[in-house]
PDB file of C-alpha atoms in Angstrom:
ATOM      1  CA  LEU A   1       6.340   6.256   8.524  1.00 98.00           C
ATOM      2  CA  PRO A   2       5.770   2.503   8.848  1.00 98.00           C
ATOM      3  CA  VAL A   3       7.704   0.285   6.414  1.00 99.00           C
ATOM      4  CA  ALA A   4       5.937  -2.433   4.393  1.00 98.00           C
ATOM      5  CA  GLY A   5       6.371  -5.857   5.953  1.00 98.00           C
ATOM      6  CA  GLN A   6       8.425  -4.501   8.844  1.00 98.00           C
ATOM      7  CA  ASP A   7       6.630  -2.296  11.345  1.00 98.00           C
ATOM      8  CA  GLY A   8       3.618  -0.279  12.398  1.00 98.00           C
ATOM      9  CA  SER A   9       0.397  -0.479  10.415  1.00 97.00           C
ATOM     10  CA  LEU A  10       2.289  -2.039   7.471  1.00 98.00           C
ATOM     11  CA  GLU A  11       3.970  -4.823   9.461  1.00 98.00           C
ATOM     12  CA  ASN A  12       1.634  -7.513   8.087  1.00 97.00           C
ATOM     13  CA  ARG A  13       1.283  -6.031   4.613  1.00 98.00           C
ATOM     14  CA  PHE A  14       3.339  -6.736   1.455  1.00 98.00           C
ATOM     15  CA  ILE A  15       4.806  -9.879   3.088  1.00 96.00           C
ATOM     16  CA  ASN A  16       5.253 -11.867  -0.158  1.00 95.00           C
ATOM     17  CA  SER A  17       5.726  -8.840  -2.373  1.00 97.00           C
ATOM     18  CA  PRO A  18       8.656  -7.225  -4.175  1.00 96.00           C
ATOM     19  CA  LEU A  19       7.609  -4.105  -2.256  1.00 98.00           C
ATOM     20  CA  LYS A  20       8.406  -5.533   1.175  1.00 98.00           C
ATOM     21  CA  GLY A  21      10.696  -2.985   2.834  1.00 98.00           C
ATOM     22  CA  LYS A  22      10.226  -0.518  -0.036  1.00 97.00           C
ATOM     23  CA  VAL A  23       6.887   1.140   0.762  1.00 99.00           C
ATOM     24  CA  PHE A  24       6.795   3.832   3.443  1.00 99.00           C
ATOM     25  CA  GLY A  25       3.222   4.725   4.233  1.00 99.00           C
ATOM     26  CA  LYS A  26       0.277   5.250   6.491  1.00 98.00           C
ATOM     27  CA  THR A  27      -2.995   3.367   6.427  1.00 98.00           C
ATOM     28  CA  GLY A  28      -6.341   4.861   7.293  1.00 98.00           C
ATOM     29  CA  TYR A  29      -9.861   3.646   8.002  1.00 97.00           C
ATOM     30  CA  VAL A  30     -13.019   5.503   8.912  1.00 96.00           C
ATOM     31  CA  SER A  31     -16.662   4.632   8.250  1.00 92.00           C
ATOM     32  CA  GLY A  32     -16.222   2.417   5.181  1.00 92.00           C
ATOM     33  CA  VAL A  33     -13.259   4.309   3.742  1.00 98.00           C
ATOM     34  CA  ARG A  34      -9.863   2.577   3.513  1.00 98.00           C
ATOM     35  CA  SER A  35      -6.686   4.340   2.421  1.00 99.00           C
ATOM     36  CA  LEU A  36      -2.962   3.882   2.011  1.00 99.00           C
ATOM     37  CA  SER A  37      -0.742   6.887   1.327  1.00 99.00           C
ATOM     38  CA  GLY A  38       3.001   7.329   1.233  1.00 99.00           C
ATOM     39  CA  TYR A  39       6.019   6.923  -1.007  1.00 99.00           C
ATOM     40  CA  MET A  40       8.188   4.255  -2.623  1.00 98.00           C
ATOM     41  CA  GLU A  41      10.714   3.887  -5.414  1.00 96.00           C
ATOM     42  CA  GLY A  42       9.634   2.414  -8.724  1.00 96.00           C
ATOM     43  CA  ILE A  43      11.605  -0.463 -10.234  1.00 96.00           C
ATOM     44  CA  SER A  44      13.708   2.167 -12.072  1.00 97.00           C
ATOM     45  CA  GLY A  45      14.610   3.858  -8.787  1.00 96.00           C
ATOM     46  CA  LYS A  46      12.363   6.827  -9.514  1.00 96.00           C
ATOM     47  CA  PRO A  47      10.675   8.172  -6.355  1.00 98.00           C
ATOM     48  CA  LEU A  48       6.890   7.834  -6.381  1.00 98.00           C
ATOM     49  CA  ILE A  49       4.305   9.399  -4.086  1.00 99.00           C
ATOM     50  CA  PHE A  50       0.914   7.707  -3.874  1.00 99.00           C
ATOM     51  CA  SER A  51      -2.483   7.793  -2.220  1.00 99.00           C
ATOM     52  CA  VAL A  52      -5.007   5.007  -2.790  1.00 99.00           C
ATOM     53  CA  VAL A  53      -8.477   5.509  -1.299  1.00 99.00           C
ATOM     54  CA  THR A  54     -11.499   3.200  -1.522  1.00 98.00           C
ATOM     55  CA  ASN A  55     -14.920   4.108  -0.174  1.00 97.00           C
ATOM     56  CA  ASN A  56     -18.407   2.608  -0.104  1.00 97.00           C
ATOM     57  CA  TYR A  57     -17.006  -0.893  -0.538  1.00 96.00           C
ATOM     58  CA  THR A  58     -18.937  -4.050   0.339  1.00 95.00           C
ATOM     59  CA  GLU A  59     -16.015  -6.489   0.604  1.00 95.00           C
ATOM     60  CA  LYS A  60     -14.032  -7.169   3.778  1.00 96.00           C
ATOM     61  CA  THR A  61     -11.306  -4.662   4.596  1.00 96.00           C
ATOM     62  CA  GLY A  62      -8.597  -7.327   4.138  1.00 96.00           C
ATOM     63  CA  TYR A  63      -9.692  -7.776   0.526  1.00 97.00           C
ATOM     64  CA  ILE A  64      -9.459  -4.019  -0.053  1.00 98.00           C
ATOM     65  CA  ASP A  65      -5.956  -4.055   1.453  1.00 98.00           C
ATOM     66  CA  THR A  66      -4.982  -6.775  -1.044  1.00 97.00           C
ATOM     67  CA  ILE A  67      -6.322  -4.687  -3.938  1.00 98.00           C
ATOM     68  CA  HIS A  68      -4.353  -1.656  -2.721  1.00 98.00           C
ATOM     69  CA  GLU A  69      -1.192  -3.793  -2.612  1.00 98.00           C
ATOM     70  CA  GLN A  70      -1.835  -5.048  -6.156  1.00 98.00           C
ATOM     71  CA  ILE A  71      -2.292  -1.483  -7.393  1.00 99.00           C
ATOM     72  CA  LEU A  72       1.058  -0.454  -5.886  1.00 99.00           C
ATOM     73  CA  GLU A  73       2.811  -3.539  -7.281  1.00 98.00           C
ATOM     74  CA  ASN A  74       1.524  -2.654 -10.767  1.00 98.00           C
ATOM     75  CA  ILE A  75       2.749   0.925 -10.396  1.00 98.00           C
ATOM     76  CA  TYR A  76       6.131  -0.333  -9.109  1.00 98.00           C
ATOM     77  CA  VAL A  77       6.850  -2.502 -12.168  1.00 97.00           C
ATOM     78  CA  LYS A  78       5.795   0.231 -14.621  1.00 97.00           C
ATOM     79  CA  TYR A  79       7.894   3.035 -13.131  1.00 96.00           C
TER      80      TYR A  79
END
């Protein structure tokens, strides 16, 4: 799987984030649906599996990507 901030579909994601190099995932897009699924370790070291999906959005896809990153950062610091 691509690694956040390093390669593949996540190469340009999580650049200025504590999750850079810590999220292993796959992005998806089809007909107004954007997703990011994969795994990471929480701040405690606990393994976490996630899937974030947004559909019927009216904002630009880049904005949705930012929201997905913020969701994962919030999960990271809580677990």
